[in-house]
mmCIF file of N, CA and C in Angstrom:
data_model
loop_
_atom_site.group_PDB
_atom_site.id
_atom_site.type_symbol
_atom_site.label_atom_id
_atom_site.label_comp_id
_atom_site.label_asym_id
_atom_site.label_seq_id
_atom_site.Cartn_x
_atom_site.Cartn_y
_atom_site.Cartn_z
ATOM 1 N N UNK A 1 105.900 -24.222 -35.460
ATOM 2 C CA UNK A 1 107.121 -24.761 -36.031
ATOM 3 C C UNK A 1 107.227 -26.222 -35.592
ATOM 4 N N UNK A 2 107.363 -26.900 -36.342
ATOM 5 C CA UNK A 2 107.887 -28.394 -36.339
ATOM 6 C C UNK A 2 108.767 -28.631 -35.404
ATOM 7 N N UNK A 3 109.204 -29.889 -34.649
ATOM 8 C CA UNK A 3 109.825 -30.431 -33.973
ATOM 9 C C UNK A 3 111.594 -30.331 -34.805
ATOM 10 N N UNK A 4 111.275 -30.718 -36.103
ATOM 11 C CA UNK A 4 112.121 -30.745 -37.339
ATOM 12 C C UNK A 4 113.198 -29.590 -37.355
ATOM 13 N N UNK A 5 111.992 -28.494 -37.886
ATOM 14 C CA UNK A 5 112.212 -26.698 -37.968
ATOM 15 C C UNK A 5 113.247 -26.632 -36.575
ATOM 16 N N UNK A 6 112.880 -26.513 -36.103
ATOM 17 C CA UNK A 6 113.283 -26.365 -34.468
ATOM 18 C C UNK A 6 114.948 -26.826 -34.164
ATOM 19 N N UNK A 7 114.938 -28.071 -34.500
ATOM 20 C CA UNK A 7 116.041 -28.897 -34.815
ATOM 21 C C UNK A 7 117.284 -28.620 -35.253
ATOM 22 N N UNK A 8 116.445 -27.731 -36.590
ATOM 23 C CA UNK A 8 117.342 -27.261 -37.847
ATOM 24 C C UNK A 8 117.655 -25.817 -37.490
ATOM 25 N N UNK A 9 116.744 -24.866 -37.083
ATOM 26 C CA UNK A 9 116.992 -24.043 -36.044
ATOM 27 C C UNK A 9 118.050 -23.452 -34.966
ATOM 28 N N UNK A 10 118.418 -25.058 -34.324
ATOM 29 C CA UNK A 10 119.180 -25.170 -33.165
ATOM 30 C C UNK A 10 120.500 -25.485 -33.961
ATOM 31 N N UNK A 11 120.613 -26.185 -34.441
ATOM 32 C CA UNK A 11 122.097 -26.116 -35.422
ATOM 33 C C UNK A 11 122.394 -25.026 -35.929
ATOM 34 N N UNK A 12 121.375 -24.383 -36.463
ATOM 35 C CA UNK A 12 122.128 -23.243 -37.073
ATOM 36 C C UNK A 12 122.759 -22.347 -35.699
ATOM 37 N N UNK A 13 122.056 -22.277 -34.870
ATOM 38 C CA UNK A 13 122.745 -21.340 -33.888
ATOM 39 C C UNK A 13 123.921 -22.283 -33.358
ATOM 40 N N UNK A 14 124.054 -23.393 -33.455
ATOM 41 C CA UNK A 14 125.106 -23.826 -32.598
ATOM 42 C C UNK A 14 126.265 -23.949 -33.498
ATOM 43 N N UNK A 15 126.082 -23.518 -35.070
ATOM 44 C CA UNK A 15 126.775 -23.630 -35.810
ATOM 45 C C UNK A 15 127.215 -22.414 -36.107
ATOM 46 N N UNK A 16 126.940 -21.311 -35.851
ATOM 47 C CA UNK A 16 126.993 -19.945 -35.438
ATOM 48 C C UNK A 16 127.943 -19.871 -34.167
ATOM 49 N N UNK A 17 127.386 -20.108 -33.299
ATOM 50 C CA UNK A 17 128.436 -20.035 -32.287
ATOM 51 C C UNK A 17 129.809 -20.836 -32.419
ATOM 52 N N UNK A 18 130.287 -21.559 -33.335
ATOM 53 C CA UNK A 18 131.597 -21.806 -33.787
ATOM 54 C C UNK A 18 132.551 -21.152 -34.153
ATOM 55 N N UNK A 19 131.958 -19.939 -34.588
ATOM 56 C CA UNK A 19 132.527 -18.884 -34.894
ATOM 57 C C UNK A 19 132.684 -17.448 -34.491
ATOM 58 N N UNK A 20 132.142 -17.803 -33.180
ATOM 59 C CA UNK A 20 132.107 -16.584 -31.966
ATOM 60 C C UNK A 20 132.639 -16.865 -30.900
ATOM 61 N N UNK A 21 133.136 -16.361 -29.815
ATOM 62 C CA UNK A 21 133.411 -16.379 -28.387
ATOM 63 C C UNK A 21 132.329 -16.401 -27.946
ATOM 64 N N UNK A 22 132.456 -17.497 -26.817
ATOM 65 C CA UNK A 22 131.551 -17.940 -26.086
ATOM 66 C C UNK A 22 130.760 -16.247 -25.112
ATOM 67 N N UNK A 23 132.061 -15.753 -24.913
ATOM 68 C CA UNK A 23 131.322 -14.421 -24.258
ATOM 69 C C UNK A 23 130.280 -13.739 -25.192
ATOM 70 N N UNK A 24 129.724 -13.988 -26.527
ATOM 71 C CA UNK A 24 129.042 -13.282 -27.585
ATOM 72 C C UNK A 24 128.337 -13.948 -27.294
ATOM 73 N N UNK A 25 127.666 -14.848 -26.715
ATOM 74 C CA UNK A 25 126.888 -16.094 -27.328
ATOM 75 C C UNK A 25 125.009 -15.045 -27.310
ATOM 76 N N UNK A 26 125.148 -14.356 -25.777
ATOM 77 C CA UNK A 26 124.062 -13.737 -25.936
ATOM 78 C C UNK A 26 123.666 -12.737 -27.021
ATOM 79 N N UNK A 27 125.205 -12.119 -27.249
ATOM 80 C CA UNK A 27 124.415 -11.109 -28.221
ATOM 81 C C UNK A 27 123.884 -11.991 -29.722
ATOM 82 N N UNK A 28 124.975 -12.972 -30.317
ATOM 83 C CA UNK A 28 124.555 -13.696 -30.874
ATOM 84 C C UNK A 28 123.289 -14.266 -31.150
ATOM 85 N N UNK A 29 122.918 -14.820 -30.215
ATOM 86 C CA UNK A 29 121.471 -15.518 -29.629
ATOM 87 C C UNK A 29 120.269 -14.380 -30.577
ATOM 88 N N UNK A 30 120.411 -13.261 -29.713
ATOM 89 C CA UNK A 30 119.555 -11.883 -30.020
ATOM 90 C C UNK A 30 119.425 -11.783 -31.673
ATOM 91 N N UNK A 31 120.805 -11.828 -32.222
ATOM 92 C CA UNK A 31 120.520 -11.468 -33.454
ATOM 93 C C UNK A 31 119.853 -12.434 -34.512
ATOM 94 N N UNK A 32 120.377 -14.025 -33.774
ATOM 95 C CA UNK A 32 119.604 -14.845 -34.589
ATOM 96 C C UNK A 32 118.191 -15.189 -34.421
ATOM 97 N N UNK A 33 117.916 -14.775 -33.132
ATOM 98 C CA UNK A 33 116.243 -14.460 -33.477
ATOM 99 C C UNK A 33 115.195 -13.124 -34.089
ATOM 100 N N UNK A 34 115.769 -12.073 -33.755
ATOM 101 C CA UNK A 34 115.950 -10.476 -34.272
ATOM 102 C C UNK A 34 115.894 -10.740 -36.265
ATOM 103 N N UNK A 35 116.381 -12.133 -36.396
ATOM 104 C CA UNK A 35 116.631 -11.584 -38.133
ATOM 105 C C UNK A 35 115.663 -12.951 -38.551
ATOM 106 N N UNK A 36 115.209 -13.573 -37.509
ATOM 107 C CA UNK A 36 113.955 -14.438 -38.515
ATOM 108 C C UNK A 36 112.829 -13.302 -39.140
ATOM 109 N N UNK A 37 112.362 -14.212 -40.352
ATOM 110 C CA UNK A 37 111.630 -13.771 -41.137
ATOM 111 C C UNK A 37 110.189 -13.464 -40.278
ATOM 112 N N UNK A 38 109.700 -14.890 -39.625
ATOM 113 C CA UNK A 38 108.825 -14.709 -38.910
ATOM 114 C C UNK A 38 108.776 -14.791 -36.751
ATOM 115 N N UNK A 39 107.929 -14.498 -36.347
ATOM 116 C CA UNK A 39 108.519 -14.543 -34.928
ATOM 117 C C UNK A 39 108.443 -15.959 -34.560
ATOM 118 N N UNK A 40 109.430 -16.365 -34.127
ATOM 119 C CA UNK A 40 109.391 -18.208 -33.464
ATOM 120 C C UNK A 40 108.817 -17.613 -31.510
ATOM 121 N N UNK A 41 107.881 -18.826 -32.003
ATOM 122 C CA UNK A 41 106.876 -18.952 -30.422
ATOM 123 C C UNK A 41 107.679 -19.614 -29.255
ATOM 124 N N UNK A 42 107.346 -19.281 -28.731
ATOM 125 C CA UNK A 42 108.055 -18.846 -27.108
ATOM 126 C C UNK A 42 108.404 -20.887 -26.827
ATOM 127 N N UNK A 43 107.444 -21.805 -26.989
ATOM 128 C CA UNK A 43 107.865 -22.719 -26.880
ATOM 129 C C UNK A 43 108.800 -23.225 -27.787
ATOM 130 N N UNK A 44 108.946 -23.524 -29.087
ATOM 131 C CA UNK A 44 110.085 -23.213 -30.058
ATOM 132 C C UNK A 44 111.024 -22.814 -29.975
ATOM 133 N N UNK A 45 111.224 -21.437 -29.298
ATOM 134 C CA UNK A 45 112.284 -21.018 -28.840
ATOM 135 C C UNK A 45 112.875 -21.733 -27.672
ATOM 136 N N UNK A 46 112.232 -21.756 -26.969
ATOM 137 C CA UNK A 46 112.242 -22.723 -25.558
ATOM 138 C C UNK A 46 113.389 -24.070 -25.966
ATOM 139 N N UNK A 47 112.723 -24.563 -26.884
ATOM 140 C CA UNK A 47 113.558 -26.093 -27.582
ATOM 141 C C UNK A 47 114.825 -25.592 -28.224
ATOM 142 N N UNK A 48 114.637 -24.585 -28.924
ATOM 143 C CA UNK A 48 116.053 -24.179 -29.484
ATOM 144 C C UNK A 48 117.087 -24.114 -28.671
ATOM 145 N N UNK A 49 116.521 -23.098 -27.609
ATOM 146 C CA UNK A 49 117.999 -22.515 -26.670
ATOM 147 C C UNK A 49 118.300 -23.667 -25.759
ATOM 148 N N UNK A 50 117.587 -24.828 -25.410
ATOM 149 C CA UNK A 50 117.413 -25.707 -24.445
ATOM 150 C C UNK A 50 118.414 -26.919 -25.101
ATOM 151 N N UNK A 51 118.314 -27.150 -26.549
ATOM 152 C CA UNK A 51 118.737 -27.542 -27.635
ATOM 153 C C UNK A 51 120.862 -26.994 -27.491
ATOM 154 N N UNK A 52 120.599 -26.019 -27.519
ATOM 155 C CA UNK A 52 121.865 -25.199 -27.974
ATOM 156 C C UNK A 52 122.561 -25.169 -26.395
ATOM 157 N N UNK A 53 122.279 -24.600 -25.642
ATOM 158 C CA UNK A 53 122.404 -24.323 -24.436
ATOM 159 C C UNK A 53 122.985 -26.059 -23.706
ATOM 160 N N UNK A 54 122.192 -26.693 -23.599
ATOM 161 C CA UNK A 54 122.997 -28.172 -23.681
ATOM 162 C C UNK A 54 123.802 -28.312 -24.217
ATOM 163 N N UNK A 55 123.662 -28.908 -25.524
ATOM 164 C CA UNK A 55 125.351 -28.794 -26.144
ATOM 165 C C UNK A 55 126.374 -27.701 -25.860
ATOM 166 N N UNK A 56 126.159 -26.998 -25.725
ATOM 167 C CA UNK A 56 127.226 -26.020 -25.405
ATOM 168 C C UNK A 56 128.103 -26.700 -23.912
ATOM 169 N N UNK A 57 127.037 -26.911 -23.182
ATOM 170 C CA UNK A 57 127.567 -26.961 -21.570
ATOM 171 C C UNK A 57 128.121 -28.165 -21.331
ATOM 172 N N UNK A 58 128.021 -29.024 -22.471
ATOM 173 C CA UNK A 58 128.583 -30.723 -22.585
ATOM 174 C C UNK A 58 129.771 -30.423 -23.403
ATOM 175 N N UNK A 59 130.314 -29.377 -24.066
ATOM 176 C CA UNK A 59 130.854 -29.130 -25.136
ATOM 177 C C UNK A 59 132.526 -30.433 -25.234
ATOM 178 N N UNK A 60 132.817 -30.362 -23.789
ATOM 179 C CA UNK A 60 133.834 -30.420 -24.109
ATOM 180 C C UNK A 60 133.720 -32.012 -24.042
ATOM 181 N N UNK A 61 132.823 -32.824 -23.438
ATOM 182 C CA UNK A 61 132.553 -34.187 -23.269
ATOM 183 C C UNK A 61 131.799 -34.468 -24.516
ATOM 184 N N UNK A 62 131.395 -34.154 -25.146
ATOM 185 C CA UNK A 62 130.586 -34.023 -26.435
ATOM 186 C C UNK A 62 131.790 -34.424 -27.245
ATOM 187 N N UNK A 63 133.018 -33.730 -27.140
ATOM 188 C CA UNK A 63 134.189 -33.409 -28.412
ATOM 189 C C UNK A 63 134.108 -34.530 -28.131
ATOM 190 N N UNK A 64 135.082 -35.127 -27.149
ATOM 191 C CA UNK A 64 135.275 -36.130 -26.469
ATOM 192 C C UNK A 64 135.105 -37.457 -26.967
ATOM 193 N N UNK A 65 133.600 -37.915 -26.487
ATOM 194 C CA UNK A 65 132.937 -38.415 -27.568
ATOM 195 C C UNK A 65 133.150 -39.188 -29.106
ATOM 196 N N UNK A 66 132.721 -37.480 -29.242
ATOM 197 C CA UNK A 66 133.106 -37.865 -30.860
ATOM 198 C C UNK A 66 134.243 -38.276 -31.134
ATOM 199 N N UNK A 67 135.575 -37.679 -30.729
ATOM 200 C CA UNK A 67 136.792 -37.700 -30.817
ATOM 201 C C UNK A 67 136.532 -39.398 -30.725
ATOM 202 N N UNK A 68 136.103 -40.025 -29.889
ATOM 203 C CA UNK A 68 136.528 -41.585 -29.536
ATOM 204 C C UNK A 68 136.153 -42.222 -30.200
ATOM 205 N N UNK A 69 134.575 -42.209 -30.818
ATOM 206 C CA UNK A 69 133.738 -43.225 -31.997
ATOM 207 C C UNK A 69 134.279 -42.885 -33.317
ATOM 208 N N UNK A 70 135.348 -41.540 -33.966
ATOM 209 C CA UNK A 70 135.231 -41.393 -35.696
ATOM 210 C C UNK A 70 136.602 -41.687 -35.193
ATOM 211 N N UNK A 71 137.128 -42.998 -35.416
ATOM 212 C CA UNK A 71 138.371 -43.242 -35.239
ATOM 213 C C UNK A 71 139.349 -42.693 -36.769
ATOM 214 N N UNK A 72 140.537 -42.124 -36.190
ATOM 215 C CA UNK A 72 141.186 -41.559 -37.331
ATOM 216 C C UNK A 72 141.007 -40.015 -37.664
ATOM 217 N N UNK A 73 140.159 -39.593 -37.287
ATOM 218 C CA UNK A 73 139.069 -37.987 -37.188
ATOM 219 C C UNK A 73 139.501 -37.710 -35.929
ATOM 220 N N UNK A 74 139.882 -35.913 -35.740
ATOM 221 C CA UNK A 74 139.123 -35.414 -34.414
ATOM 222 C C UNK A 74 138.890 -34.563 -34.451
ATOM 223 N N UNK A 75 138.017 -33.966 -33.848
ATOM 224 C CA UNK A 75 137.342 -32.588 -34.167
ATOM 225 C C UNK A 75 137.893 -31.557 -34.800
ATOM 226 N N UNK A 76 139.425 -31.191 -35.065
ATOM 227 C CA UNK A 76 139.700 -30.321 -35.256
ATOM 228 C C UNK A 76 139.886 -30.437 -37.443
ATOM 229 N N UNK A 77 139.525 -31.890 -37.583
ATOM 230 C CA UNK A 77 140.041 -31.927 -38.743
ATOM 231 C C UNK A 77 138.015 -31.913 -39.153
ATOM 232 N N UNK A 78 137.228 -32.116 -38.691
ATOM 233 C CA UNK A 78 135.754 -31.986 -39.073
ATOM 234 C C UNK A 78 135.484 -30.970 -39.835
ATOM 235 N N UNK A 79 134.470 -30.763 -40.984
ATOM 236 C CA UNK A 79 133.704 -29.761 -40.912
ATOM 237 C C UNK A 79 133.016 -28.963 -39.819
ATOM 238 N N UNK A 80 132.984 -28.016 -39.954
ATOM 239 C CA UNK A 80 132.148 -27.245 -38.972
ATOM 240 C C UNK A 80 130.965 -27.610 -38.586
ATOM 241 N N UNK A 81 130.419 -27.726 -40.307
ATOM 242 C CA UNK A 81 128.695 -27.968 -40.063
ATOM 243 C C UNK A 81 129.056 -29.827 -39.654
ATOM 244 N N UNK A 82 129.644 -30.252 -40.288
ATOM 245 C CA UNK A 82 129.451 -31.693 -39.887
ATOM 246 C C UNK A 82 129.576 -31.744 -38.267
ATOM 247 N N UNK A 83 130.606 -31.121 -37.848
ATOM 248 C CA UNK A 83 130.659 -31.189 -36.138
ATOM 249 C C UNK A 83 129.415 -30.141 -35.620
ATOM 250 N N UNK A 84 129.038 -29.128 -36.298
ATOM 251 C CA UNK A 84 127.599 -29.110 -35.361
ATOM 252 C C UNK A 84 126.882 -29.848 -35.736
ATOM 253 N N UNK A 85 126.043 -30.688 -36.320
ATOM 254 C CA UNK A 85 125.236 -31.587 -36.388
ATOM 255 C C UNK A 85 125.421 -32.971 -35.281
ATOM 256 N N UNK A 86 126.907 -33.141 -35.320
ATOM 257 C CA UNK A 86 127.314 -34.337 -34.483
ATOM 258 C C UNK A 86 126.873 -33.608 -33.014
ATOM 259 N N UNK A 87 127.293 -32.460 -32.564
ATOM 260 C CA UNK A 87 127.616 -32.598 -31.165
ATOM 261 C C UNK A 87 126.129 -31.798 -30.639
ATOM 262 N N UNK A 88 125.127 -31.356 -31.791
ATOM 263 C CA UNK A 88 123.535 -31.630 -31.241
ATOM 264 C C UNK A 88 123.058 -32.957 -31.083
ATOM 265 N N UNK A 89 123.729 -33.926 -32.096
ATOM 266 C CA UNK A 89 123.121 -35.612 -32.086
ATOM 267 C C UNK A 89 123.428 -36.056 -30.725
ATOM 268 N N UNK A 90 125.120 -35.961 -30.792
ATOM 269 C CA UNK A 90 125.348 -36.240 -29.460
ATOM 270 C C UNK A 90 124.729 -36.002 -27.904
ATOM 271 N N UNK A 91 124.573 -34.686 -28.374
ATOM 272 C CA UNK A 91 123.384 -33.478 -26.775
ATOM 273 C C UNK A 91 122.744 -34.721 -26.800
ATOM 274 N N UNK A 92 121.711 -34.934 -27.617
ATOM 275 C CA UNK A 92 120.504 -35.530 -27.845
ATOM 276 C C UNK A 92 120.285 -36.960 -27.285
ATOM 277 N N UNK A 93 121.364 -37.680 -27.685
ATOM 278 C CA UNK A 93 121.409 -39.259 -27.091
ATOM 279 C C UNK A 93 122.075 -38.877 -26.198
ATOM 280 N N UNK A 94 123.004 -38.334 -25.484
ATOM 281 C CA UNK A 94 123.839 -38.693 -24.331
ATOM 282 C C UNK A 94 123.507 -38.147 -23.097
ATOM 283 N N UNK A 95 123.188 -36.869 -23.389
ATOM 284 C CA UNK A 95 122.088 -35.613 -21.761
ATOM 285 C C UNK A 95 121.092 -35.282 -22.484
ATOM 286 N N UNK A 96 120.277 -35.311 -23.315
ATOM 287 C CA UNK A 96 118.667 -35.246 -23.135
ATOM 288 C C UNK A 96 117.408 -36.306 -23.400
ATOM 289 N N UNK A 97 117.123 -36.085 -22.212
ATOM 290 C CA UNK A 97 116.150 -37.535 -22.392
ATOM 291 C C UNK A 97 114.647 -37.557 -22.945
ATOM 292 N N UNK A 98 114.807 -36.453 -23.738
ATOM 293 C CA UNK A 98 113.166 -35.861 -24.840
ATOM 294 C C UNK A 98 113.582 -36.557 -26.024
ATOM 295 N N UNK A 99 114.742 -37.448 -26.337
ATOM 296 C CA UNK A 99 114.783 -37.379 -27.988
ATOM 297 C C UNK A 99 115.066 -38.843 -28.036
ATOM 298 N N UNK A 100 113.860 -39.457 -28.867
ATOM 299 C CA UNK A 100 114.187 -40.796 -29.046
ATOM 300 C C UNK A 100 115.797 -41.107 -29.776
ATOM 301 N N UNK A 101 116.512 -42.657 -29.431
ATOM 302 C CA UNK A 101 118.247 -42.944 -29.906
ATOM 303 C C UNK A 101 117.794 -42.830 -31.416
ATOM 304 N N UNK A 102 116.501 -43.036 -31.951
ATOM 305 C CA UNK A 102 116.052 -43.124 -33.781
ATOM 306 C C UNK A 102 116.000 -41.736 -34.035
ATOM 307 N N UNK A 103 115.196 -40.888 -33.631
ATOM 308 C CA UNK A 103 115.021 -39.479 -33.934
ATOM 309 C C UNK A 103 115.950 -38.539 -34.145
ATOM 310 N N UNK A 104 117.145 -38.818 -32.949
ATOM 311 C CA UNK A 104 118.509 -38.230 -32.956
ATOM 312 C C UNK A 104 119.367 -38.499 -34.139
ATOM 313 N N UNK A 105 119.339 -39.649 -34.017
ATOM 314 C CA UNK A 105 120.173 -40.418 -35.713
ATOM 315 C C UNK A 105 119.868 -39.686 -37.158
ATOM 316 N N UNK A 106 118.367 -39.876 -36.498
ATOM 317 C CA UNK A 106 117.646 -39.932 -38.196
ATOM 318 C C UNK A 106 117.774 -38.299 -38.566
ATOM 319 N N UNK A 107 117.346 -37.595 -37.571
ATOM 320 C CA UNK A 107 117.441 -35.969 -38.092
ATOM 321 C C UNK A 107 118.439 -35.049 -38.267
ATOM 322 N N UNK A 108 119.852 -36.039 -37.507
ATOM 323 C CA UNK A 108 121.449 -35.725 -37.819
ATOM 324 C C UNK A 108 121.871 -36.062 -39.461
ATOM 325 N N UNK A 109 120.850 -37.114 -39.615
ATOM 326 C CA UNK A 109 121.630 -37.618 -41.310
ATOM 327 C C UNK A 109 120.579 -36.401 -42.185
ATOM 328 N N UNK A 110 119.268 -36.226 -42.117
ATOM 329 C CA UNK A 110 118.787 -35.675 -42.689
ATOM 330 C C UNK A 110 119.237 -33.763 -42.677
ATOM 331 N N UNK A 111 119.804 -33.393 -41.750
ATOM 332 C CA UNK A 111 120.524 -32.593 -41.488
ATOM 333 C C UNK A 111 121.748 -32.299 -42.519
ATOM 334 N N UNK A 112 122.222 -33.427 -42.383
ATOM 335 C CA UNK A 112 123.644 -33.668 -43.083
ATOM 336 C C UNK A 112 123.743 -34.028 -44.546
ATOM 337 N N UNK A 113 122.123 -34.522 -45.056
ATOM 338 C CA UNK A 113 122.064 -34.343 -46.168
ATOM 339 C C UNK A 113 121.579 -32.791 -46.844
ATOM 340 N N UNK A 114 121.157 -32.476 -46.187
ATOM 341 C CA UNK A 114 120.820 -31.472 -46.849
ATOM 342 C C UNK A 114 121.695 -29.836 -46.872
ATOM 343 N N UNK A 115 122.652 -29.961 -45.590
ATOM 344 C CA UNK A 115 123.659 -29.191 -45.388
ATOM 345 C C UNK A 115 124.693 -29.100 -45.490
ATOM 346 N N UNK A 116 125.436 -30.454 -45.833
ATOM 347 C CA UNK A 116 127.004 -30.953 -45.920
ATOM 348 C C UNK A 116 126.901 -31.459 -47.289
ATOM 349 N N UNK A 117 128.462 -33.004 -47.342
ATOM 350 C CA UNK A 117 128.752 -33.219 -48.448
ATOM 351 C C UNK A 117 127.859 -34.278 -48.832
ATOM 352 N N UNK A 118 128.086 -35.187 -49.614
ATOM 353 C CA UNK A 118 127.541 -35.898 -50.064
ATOM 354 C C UNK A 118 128.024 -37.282 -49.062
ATOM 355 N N UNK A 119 129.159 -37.192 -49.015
ATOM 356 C CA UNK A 119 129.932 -38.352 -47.980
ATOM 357 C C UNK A 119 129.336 -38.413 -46.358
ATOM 358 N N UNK A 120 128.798 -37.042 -45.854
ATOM 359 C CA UNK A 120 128.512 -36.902 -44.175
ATOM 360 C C UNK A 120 127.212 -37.563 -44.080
ATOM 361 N N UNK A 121 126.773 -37.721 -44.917
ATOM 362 C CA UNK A 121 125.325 -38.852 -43.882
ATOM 363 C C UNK A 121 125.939 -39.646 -43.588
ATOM 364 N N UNK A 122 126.708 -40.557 -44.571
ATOM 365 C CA UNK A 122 127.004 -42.136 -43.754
ATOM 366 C C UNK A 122 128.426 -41.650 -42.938
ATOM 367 N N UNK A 123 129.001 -40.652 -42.812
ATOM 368 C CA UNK A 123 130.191 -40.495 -41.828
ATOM 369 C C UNK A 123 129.280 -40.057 -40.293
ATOM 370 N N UNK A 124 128.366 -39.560 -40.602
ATOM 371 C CA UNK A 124 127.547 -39.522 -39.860
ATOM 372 C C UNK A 124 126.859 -39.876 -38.655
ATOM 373 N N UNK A 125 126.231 -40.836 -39.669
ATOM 374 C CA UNK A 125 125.233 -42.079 -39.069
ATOM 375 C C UNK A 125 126.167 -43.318 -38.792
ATOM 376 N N UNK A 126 127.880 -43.356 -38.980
ATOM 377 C CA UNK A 126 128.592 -44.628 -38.552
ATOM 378 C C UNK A 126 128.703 -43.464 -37.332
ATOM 379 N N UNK A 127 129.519 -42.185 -36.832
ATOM 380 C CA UNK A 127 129.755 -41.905 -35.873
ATOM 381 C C UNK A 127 128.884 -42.160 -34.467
ATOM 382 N N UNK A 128 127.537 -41.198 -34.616
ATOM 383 C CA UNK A 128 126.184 -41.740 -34.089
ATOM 384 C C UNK A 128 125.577 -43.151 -33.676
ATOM 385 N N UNK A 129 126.012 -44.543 -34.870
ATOM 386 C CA UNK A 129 125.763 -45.760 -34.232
ATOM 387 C C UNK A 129 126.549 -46.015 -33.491
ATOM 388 N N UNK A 130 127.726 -45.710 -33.705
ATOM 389 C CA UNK A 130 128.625 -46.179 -32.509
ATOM 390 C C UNK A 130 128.309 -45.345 -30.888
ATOM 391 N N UNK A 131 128.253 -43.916 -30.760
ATOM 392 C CA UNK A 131 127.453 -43.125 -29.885
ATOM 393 C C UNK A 131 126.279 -44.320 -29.522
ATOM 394 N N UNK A 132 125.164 -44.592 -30.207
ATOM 395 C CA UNK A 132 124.153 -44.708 -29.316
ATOM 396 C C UNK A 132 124.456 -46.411 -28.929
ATOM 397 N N UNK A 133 125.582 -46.993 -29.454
ATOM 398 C CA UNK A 133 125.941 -48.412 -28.865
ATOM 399 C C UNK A 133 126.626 -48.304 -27.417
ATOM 400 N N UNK A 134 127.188 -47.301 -27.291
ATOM 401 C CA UNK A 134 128.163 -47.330 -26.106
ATOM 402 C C UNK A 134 126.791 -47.308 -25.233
#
């Protein structure tokens, strides 16, 4: 699986867990690997939960964050999927130091094109430049 796959992967579970109690998260976890089509390899997985598992544990400095760069926005008025995409981008530039400030950007908009509206790439990619300026 791609670096990409993986990526896209990790959103979905963190976009999943938006809609669960944090106390589910394991059983959760289980089922979203339990219902892939094919088995994801142990390193893959590795990036996913490492992926998810970060953001989660930043969650609330993550909001934060965001809350401060989409001036006028705060999390509670976001899309779902648009705020999971942001607060993996965010994981990504702010506590993990595997993901280039371009890679993070670039695979949040490509994310966001292909999962959101037509408007969330560039709501996006303004939230994120401002993120990786601070």
């Amino acid at each position: 699986m791609s670096r990409r796959s993986a990526r896209k992967n990790a959103f979905f579970l963190l976009f999943q867990m938006d809609f669960n109690k944090a106390e589910e998260y394991e059983q959760v976890k289980e089922i979203f690997f339990a219902e892939k089509e094919e088995p994801v390899e142990e390193e893959d997985k590795d990036f996913i939960l490492s992926e998810v598992e970060g953001a989660r544990g930043h969650l609330e400095e993550i909001d934060h964050i965001i809350g401060e760069c989409a001036k006028g926005w705060n999390t509670d008025r976001m899309s779902k999927v648009d705020l999971a995409i942001l607060r993996l981008a965010v994981y990504e530039l702010r506590f993990s130091e595997d993901t280039p400030v371009g890679v993070a950007i670039n695979e949040a908009v490509e994310l966001a094109k292909k999962f959101s509206s037509d408007e969330a790439p560039g709501f996006i990619n303004g939230i994120l430049g401002k993120v990786a300026a601070k």
